[in-house]
């Protein structure tokens, strides 16, 4: 059975896609079979995995509306060594079109079930909103990985996300857990980063991953080459940190 994780945070630009793409590539390096699910109409995870979102035969949009199955829509990331269920801006229309459908928060879950035995991990890159798309991600997943920048406003949005996860757990998906909070774009020279980081540890204890992802320009450059950062420059500090995070994830889920 595949382990399915959402990378979610309704704040924009906090490192969700960078985390999803690099974790996918990191797990692939550990010989895991990975499906990266792009659940964002921006299609950033698709592009970051080296797939042209403008030239898709089918995408997650058709899959969620029941017009194509996952096997027909998935594409191989040659630069990341994992499969991708790609997205592009068509997906933005799905929110509205799904309103008419039954079981609309479980469309993704049902679609992914068809390929469950072909993967060890499925990683879902969520859009920056607590929308119907994100709700589909949360309903499909066993757990949530929350990337966070250690800045003052980060904590403010966190309670909304945690409350949403609690509600989904209670009403729609009893399997759902917070796997952990991942500190990303970390700048150890900033006192505020250090303070917020230790507040997170005090408040969330061992739900905070030990691995910390530093701010690293190589991670930001990699998507323009269609490559996960860990393969673009394996020796960079960012790549090393995401590799360590991949190993930590594998350890952590053994204890779930
Ligand atoms: P959105 O909410 O729009 O989907 P996101 O949460 O997925 O955004 P990313 O796209 O991963 O965030 O990251 C936002 C920007 O920050 C990107 O330009 C990315 O390259 C850059 N970035 C992400 N992580 C790092 C890092 N550790 N160091 C430097 N730059 C980073
Ligand atoms: Mg993103």
CSV table of C-alpha atoms and ligand atoms in Angstrom, one decimal:
chain,number,residue,atom,x,y,z
A,1,UNK,CA,0.0,0.0,0.0
A,2,UNK,CA,1.4,3.4,-0.9
A,3,UNK,CA,1.9,6.0,1.8
A,4,UNK,CA,0.2,9.2,0.7
A,5,UNK,CA,1.3,12.6,2.0
A,6,UNK,CA,0.1,16.1,1.2
A,7,UNK,CA,2.5,19.0,1.3
A,8,UNK,CA,0.2,21.8,2.4
A,9,UNK,CA,0.1,25.3,3.7
A,10,UNK,CA,-2.4,27.9,2.6
A,11,UNK,CA,0.2,30.6,2.6
A,12,UNK,CA,1.7,31.2,-0.8
A,13,UNK,CA,5.4,30.9,-1.6
A,14,UNK,CA,6.4,29.1,1.6
A,15,UNK,CA,8.2,26.2,-0.2
A,16,UNK,CA,5.5,23.6,-0.7
A,17,UNK,CA,6.4,22.8,-4.3
A,18,UNK,CA,10.2,22.9,-3.6
A,19,UNK,CA,9.6,20.4,-0.8
A,20,UNK,CA,7.3,18.1,-2.8
A,21,UNK,CA,9.6,17.9,-5.8
A,22,UNK,CA,12.8,17.4,-3.8
A,23,UNK,CA,11.3,14.9,-1.4
A,24,UNK,CA,10.0,13.0,-4.4
A,25,UNK,CA,13.5,13.0,-5.9
A,26,UNK,CA,15.1,12.1,-2.5
A,27,UNK,CA,12.7,9.1,-2.0
A,28,UNK,CA,13.4,8.0,-5.6
A,29,UNK,CA,17.1,8.0,-4.7
A,30,UNK,CA,16.3,5.7,-1.8
A,31,UNK,CA,14.9,3.3,-4.4
A,32,UNK,CA,11.3,4.1,-3.5
A,33,UNK,CA,8.6,4.2,-6.2
A,34,UNK,CA,7.1,7.7,-6.1
A,35,UNK,CA,4.2,9.4,-7.7
A,36,UNK,CA,4.2,13.2,-7.4
A,37,UNK,CA,0.7,14.6,-7.7
A,38,UNK,CA,0.4,18.2,-8.8
A,39,UNK,CA,-2.8,19.6,-7.3
A,40,UNK,CA,-2.1,23.2,-8.1
A,41,UNK,CA,-3.3,24.9,-11.3
A,42,UNK,CA,0.0,26.9,-11.3
A,43,UNK,CA,1.6,23.6,-12.4
A,44,UNK,CA,4.9,24.4,-10.7
A,45,UNK,CA,5.6,20.9,-9.5
A,46,UNK,CA,5.0,19.7,-13.1
A,47,UNK,CA,7.5,22.2,-14.5
A,48,UNK,CA,10.0,21.6,-11.7
A,49,UNK,CA,10.0,17.9,-12.5
A,50,UNK,CA,10.9,18.8,-16.1
A,51,UNK,CA,7.5,18.3,-17.7
A,52,UNK,CA,6.0,20.9,-20.0
A,53,UNK,CA,2.6,21.7,-18.6
A,54,UNK,CA,1.5,23.3,-21.9
A,55,UNK,CA,1.9,20.0,-23.8
A,56,UNK,CA,0.0,17.4,-21.7
A,57,UNK,CA,-2.2,14.8,-23.3
A,58,UNK,CA,-4.2,14.6,-20.1
A,59,UNK,CA,-3.7,16.0,-16.7
A,60,UNK,CA,-5.1,15.7,-13.2
A,61,UNK,CA,-8.0,17.9,-14.3
A,62,UNK,CA,-9.4,15.1,-16.5
A,63,UNK,CA,-8.6,12.6,-13.8
A,64,UNK,CA,-10.6,14.4,-11.1
A,65,UNK,CA,-13.5,14.8,-13.4
A,66,UNK,CA,-13.5,11.1,-14.3
A,67,UNK,CA,-12.5,11.8,-18.0
A,68,UNK,CA,-9.2,10.0,-17.8
A,69,UNK,CA,-7.5,7.6,-15.5
A,70,UNK,CA,-4.2,8.1,-13.6
A,71,UNK,CA,-2.4,5.6,-15.9
A,72,UNK,CA,-3.3,7.6,-19.0
A,73,UNK,CA,-2.4,11.0,-17.5
A,74,UNK,CA,0.8,10.3,-15.6
A,75,UNK,CA,4.2,11.2,-17.1
A,76,UNK,CA,7.7,10.2,-16.1
A,77,UNK,CA,10.1,12.8,-14.7
A,78,UNK,CA,13.4,11.8,-16.3
A,79,UNK,CA,15.3,14.3,-14.2
A,80,UNK,CA,13.8,13.2,-10.9
A,81,UNK,CA,13.2,9.4,-11.5
A,82,UNK,CA,9.6,9.5,-10.4
A,83,UNK,CA,6.2,9.6,-12.0
A,84,UNK,CA,4.1,12.8,-12.1
A,85,UNK,CA,0.4,13.3,-12.3
A,86,UNK,CA,0.7,16.7,-14.0
A,87,UNK,CA,-1.4,19.9,-13.7
A,88,UNK,CA,-1.9,23.1,-15.6
A,89,UNK,CA,-4.3,26.0,-15.4
A,90,UNK,CA,-7.2,23.9,-16.7
A,91,UNK,CA,-7.3,22.6,-13.1
A,92,UNK,CA,-8.6,25.9,-11.9
A,93,UNK,CA,-11.9,25.1,-13.6
A,94,UNK,CA,-12.3,21.8,-11.8
A,95,UNK,CA,-13.3,23.5,-8.5
A,96,UNK,CA,-16.4,24.9,-10.2
A,97,UNK,CA,-17.2,21.8,-12.3
A,98,UNK,CA,-16.9,19.5,-9.3
A,99,UNK,CA,-19.7,21.3,-7.5
A,100,UNK,CA,-22.1,19.2,-9.5
A,101,UNK,CA,-20.5,15.9,-8.7
A,102,UNK,CA,-21.2,13.4,-5.9
A,103,UNK,CA,-18.5,12.8,-3.3
A,104,UNK,CA,-16.6,15.8,-4.6
A,105,UNK,CA,-14.1,15.9,-1.9
A,106,UNK,CA,-13.0,12.3,-2.5
A,107,UNK,CA,-12.4,12.5,-6.3
A,108,UNK,CA,-8.6,12.4,-6.0
A,109,UNK,CA,-8.7,9.6,-3.3
A,110,UNK,CA,-10.8,7.4,-5.6
A,111,UNK,CA,-8.6,8.1,-8.6
A,112,UNK,CA,-5.3,7.3,-6.8
A,113,UNK,CA,-6.7,4.1,-5.5
A,114,UNK,CA,-6.4,2.6,-9.0
A,115,UNK,CA,-2.5,2.8,-8.9
A,116,UNK,CA,-2.0,2.3,-5.2
A,117,UNK,CA,0.0,-0.9,-5.5
A,118,UNK,CA,2.4,0.6,-8.1
A,119,UNK,CA,4.0,3.1,-5.6
A,120,UNK,CA,5.6,3.2,-2.2
A,121,UNK,CA,4.9,6.9,-1.9
A,122,UNK,CA,2.5,9.5,-3.4
A,123,UNK,CA,3.2,13.1,-2.6
A,124,UNK,CA,0.6,15.7,-3.3
A,125,UNK,CA,1.6,19.3,-3.9
A,126,UNK,CA,-1.3,21.5,-2.7
A,127,UNK,CA,-2.2,25.0,-3.9
A,128,UNK,CA,-1.9,27.9,-1.5
A,129,UNK,CA,-5.6,27.9,-0.4
A,130,UNK,CA,-7.8,25.9,1.9
A,131,UNK,CA,-10.0,25.1,-1.2
A,132,UNK,CA,-11.9,22.2,-2.7
A,133,UNK,CA,-8.6,21.1,-4.3
A,134,UNK,CA,-6.7,21.1,-1.0
A,135,UNK,CA,-9.6,19.3,0.6
A,136,UNK,CA,-9.3,16.6,-2.0
A,137,UNK,CA,-5.6,16.3,-1.1
A,138,UNK,CA,-6.4,16.0,2.6
A,139,UNK,CA,-9.0,13.4,2.0
A,140,UNK,CA,-6.7,11.3,-0.1
A,141,UNK,CA,-3.7,11.4,2.3
A,142,UNK,CA,-2.5,9.6,5.4
A,143,UNK,CA,-0.6,12.6,6.5
A,144,UNK,CA,0.3,16.2,6.0
A,145,UNK,CA,3.8,17.7,5.8
A,146,UNK,CA,3.7,21.5,6.6
A,147,UNK,CA,6.6,23.5,5.3
A,148,UNK,CA,7.1,26.8,7.2
A,149,UNK,CA,9.2,29.8,7.0
A,150,UNK,CA,10.3,30.8,10.5
A,151,UNK,CA,8.9,34.3,10.5
A,152,UNK,CA,6.3,36.0,12.7
A,153,UNK,CA,3.2,35.6,10.4
A,154,UNK,CA,3.9,32.0,9.8
A,155,UNK,CA,2.4,31.0,13.2
A,156,UNK,CA,-0.7,33.0,12.6
A,157,UNK,CA,-1.8,31.0,9.5
A,158,UNK,CA,-0.8,27.7,11.1
A,159,UNK,CA,-3.8,27.5,13.5
A,160,UNK,CA,-6.2,27.8,10.5
A,161,UNK,CA,-4.4,24.9,8.8
A,162,UNK,CA,-4.3,22.8,11.9
A,163,UNK,CA,-8.0,23.4,12.5
A,164,UNK,CA,-8.8,22.4,9.0
A,165,UNK,CA,-6.8,19.2,9.3
A,166,UNK,CA,-8.6,18.4,12.6
A,167,UNK,CA,-12.0,18.9,10.9
A,168,UNK,CA,-11.1,16.7,8.0
A,169,UNK,CA,-9.8,14.1,10.4
A,170,UNK,CA,-13.1,14.2,12.4
A,171,UNK,CA,-15.5,14.2,9.5
A,172,UNK,CA,-13.9,12.9,6.3
A,173,UNK,CA,-10.7,11.1,6.7
A,174,UNK,CA,-9.9,9.4,10.1
A,175,UNK,CA,-6.5,8.3,8.8
A,176,UNK,CA,-5.2,11.9,8.4
A,177,UNK,CA,-2.4,13.0,10.7
A,178,UNK,CA,0.1,15.8,10.8
A,179,UNK,CA,3.4,14.0,10.0
A,180,UNK,CA,5.5,17.1,10.8
A,181,UNK,CA,6.4,20.7,10.4
A,182,UNK,CA,9.4,21.3,8.2
A,183,UNK,CA,11.4,24.5,8.7
A,184,UNK,CA,12.4,25.8,5.2
A,185,UNK,CA,14.2,28.8,3.8
A,186,UNK,CA,15.9,29.0,7.1
A,187,UNK,CA,18.4,31.7,7.8
A,188,UNK,CA,20.3,31.0,11.0
A,189,UNK,CA,21.7,34.5,11.1
A,190,UNK,CA,18.3,36.0,11.8
A,191,UNK,CA,17.4,36.2,15.4
A,192,UNK,CA,13.7,36.0,14.5
A,193,UNK,CA,14.2,32.7,12.6
A,194,UNK,CA,15.9,31.2,15.7
A,195,UNK,CA,13.1,32.5,18.0
A,196,UNK,CA,10.2,31.2,15.8
A,197,UNK,CA,12.1,28.0,15.3
A,198,UNK,CA,12.3,27.4,19.1
A,199,UNK,CA,8.7,28.4,19.6
A,200,UNK,CA,7.7,25.8,17.1
A,201,UNK,CA,9.7,23.2,18.9
A,202,UNK,CA,8.2,24.2,22.3
A,203,UNK,CA,4.7,24.1,20.9
A,204,UNK,CA,4.8,21.1,18.6
A,205,UNK,CA,7.6,19.0,20.1
A,206,UNK,CA,8.6,16.1,18.0
A,207,UNK,CA,6.1,17.0,15.3
A,208,UNK,CA,8.8,19.4,14.2
A,209,UNK,CA,11.2,17.6,11.8
A,210,UNK,CA,14.9,17.6,12.9
A,211,UNK,CA,16.0,18.4,9.4
A,212,UNK,CA,16.1,22.1,8.6
A,213,UNK,CA,16.1,23.3,5.0
A,214,UNK,CA,18.4,26.4,4.6
A,215,UNK,CA,17.8,29.2,2.2
A,216,UNK,CA,19.9,28.2,-0.7
A,217,UNK,CA,20.0,29.7,-4.2
A,218,UNK,CA,20.7,26.4,-5.9
A,219,UNK,CA,17.2,25.2,-4.9
A,220,UNK,CA,15.7,28.3,-6.4
A,221,UNK,CA,17.6,27.9,-9.7
A,222,UNK,CA,16.9,24.3,-10.2
A,223,UNK,CA,13.2,24.6,-11.5
A,224,UNK,CA,14.3,26.8,-14.4
A,225,UNK,CA,16.3,23.7,-15.6
A,226,UNK,CA,13.3,21.4,-15.0
A,227,UNK,CA,15.3,19.6,-12.3
A,228,UNK,CA,14.8,18.8,-8.6
A,229,UNK,CA,17.4,20.7,-6.7
A,230,UNK,CA,18.9,17.5,-5.2
A,231,UNK,CA,19.8,16.3,-8.7
A,232,UNK,CA,20.7,19.8,-10.1
A,233,UNK,CA,23.5,20.4,-7.6
A,234,UNK,CA,23.7,17.4,-5.3
A,235,UNK,CA,26.6,18.9,-3.2
A,236,UNK,CA,24.7,22.1,-2.4
A,237,UNK,CA,23.6,22.7,1.2
A,238,UNK,CA,19.9,22.7,0.1
A,239,UNK,CA,20.2,19.4,-1.7
A,240,UNK,CA,22.0,17.8,1.3
A,241,UNK,CA,19.2,19.1,3.6
A,242,UNK,CA,16.4,17.7,1.4
A,243,UNK,CA,18.3,14.3,1.2
A,244,UNK,CA,18.5,14.2,5.0
A,245,UNK,CA,14.8,15.1,5.2
A,246,UNK,CA,14.0,12.2,2.8
A,247,UNK,CA,15.8,9.8,5.1
A,248,UNK,CA,14.1,11.3,8.2
A,249,UNK,CA,10.7,10.8,6.5
A,250,UNK,CA,11.4,7.1,5.8
A,251,UNK,CA,12.4,6.7,9.5
A,252,UNK,CA,9.4,8.7,10.8
A,253,UNK,CA,6.7,6.8,8.9
A,254,UNK,CA,8.0,3.5,10.3
A,255,UNK,CA,6.8,4.7,13.7
A,256,UNK,CA,3.3,5.7,12.5
B,1,LIG,P1,2.9,28.5,-4.0
B,1,LIG,O1,2.1,28.8,-2.7
B,1,LIG,O2,2.8,29.7,-5.0
B,1,LIG,O3,2.5,27.2,-4.5
B,1,LIG,P2,5.1,27.3,-2.7
B,1,LIG,O4,4.7,27.3,-1.3
B,1,LIG,O5,4.9,26.0,-3.5
B,1,LIG,O6,4.4,28.5,-3.5
B,1,LIG,P3,7.8,27.3,-3.8
B,1,LIG,O7,7.3,27.6,-5.1
B,1,LIG,O8,8.3,26.0,-3.4
B,1,LIG,O9,6.6,27.7,-2.7
B,1,LIG,O10,8.8,28.4,-3.3
B,1,LIG,C1,8.6,29.8,-3.5
B,1,LIG,C2,9.9,30.4,-4.1
B,1,LIG,O11,11.0,30.3,-3.1
B,1,LIG,C3,10.4,29.8,-5.3
B,1,LIG,O12,10.9,30.8,-6.2
B,1,LIG,C4,11.4,28.8,-4.9
B,1,LIG,O13,12.4,28.5,-5.9
B,1,LIG,C5,12.0,29.6,-3.7
B,1,LIG,N1,12.5,28.6,-2.7
B,1,LIG,C6,11.9,27.6,-2.1
B,1,LIG,N2,12.6,27.0,-1.1
B,1,LIG,C7,13.8,27.7,-1.1
B,1,LIG,C8,15.0,27.6,-0.4
B,1,LIG,N3,15.2,26.7,0.6
B,1,LIG,N4,16.0,28.5,-0.6
B,1,LIG,C9,15.9,29.4,-1.6
B,1,LIG,N5,14.8,29.6,-2.3
B,1,LIG,C10,13.8,28.7,-2.1
B,2,LIG,MG1,3.6,25.6,-5.1
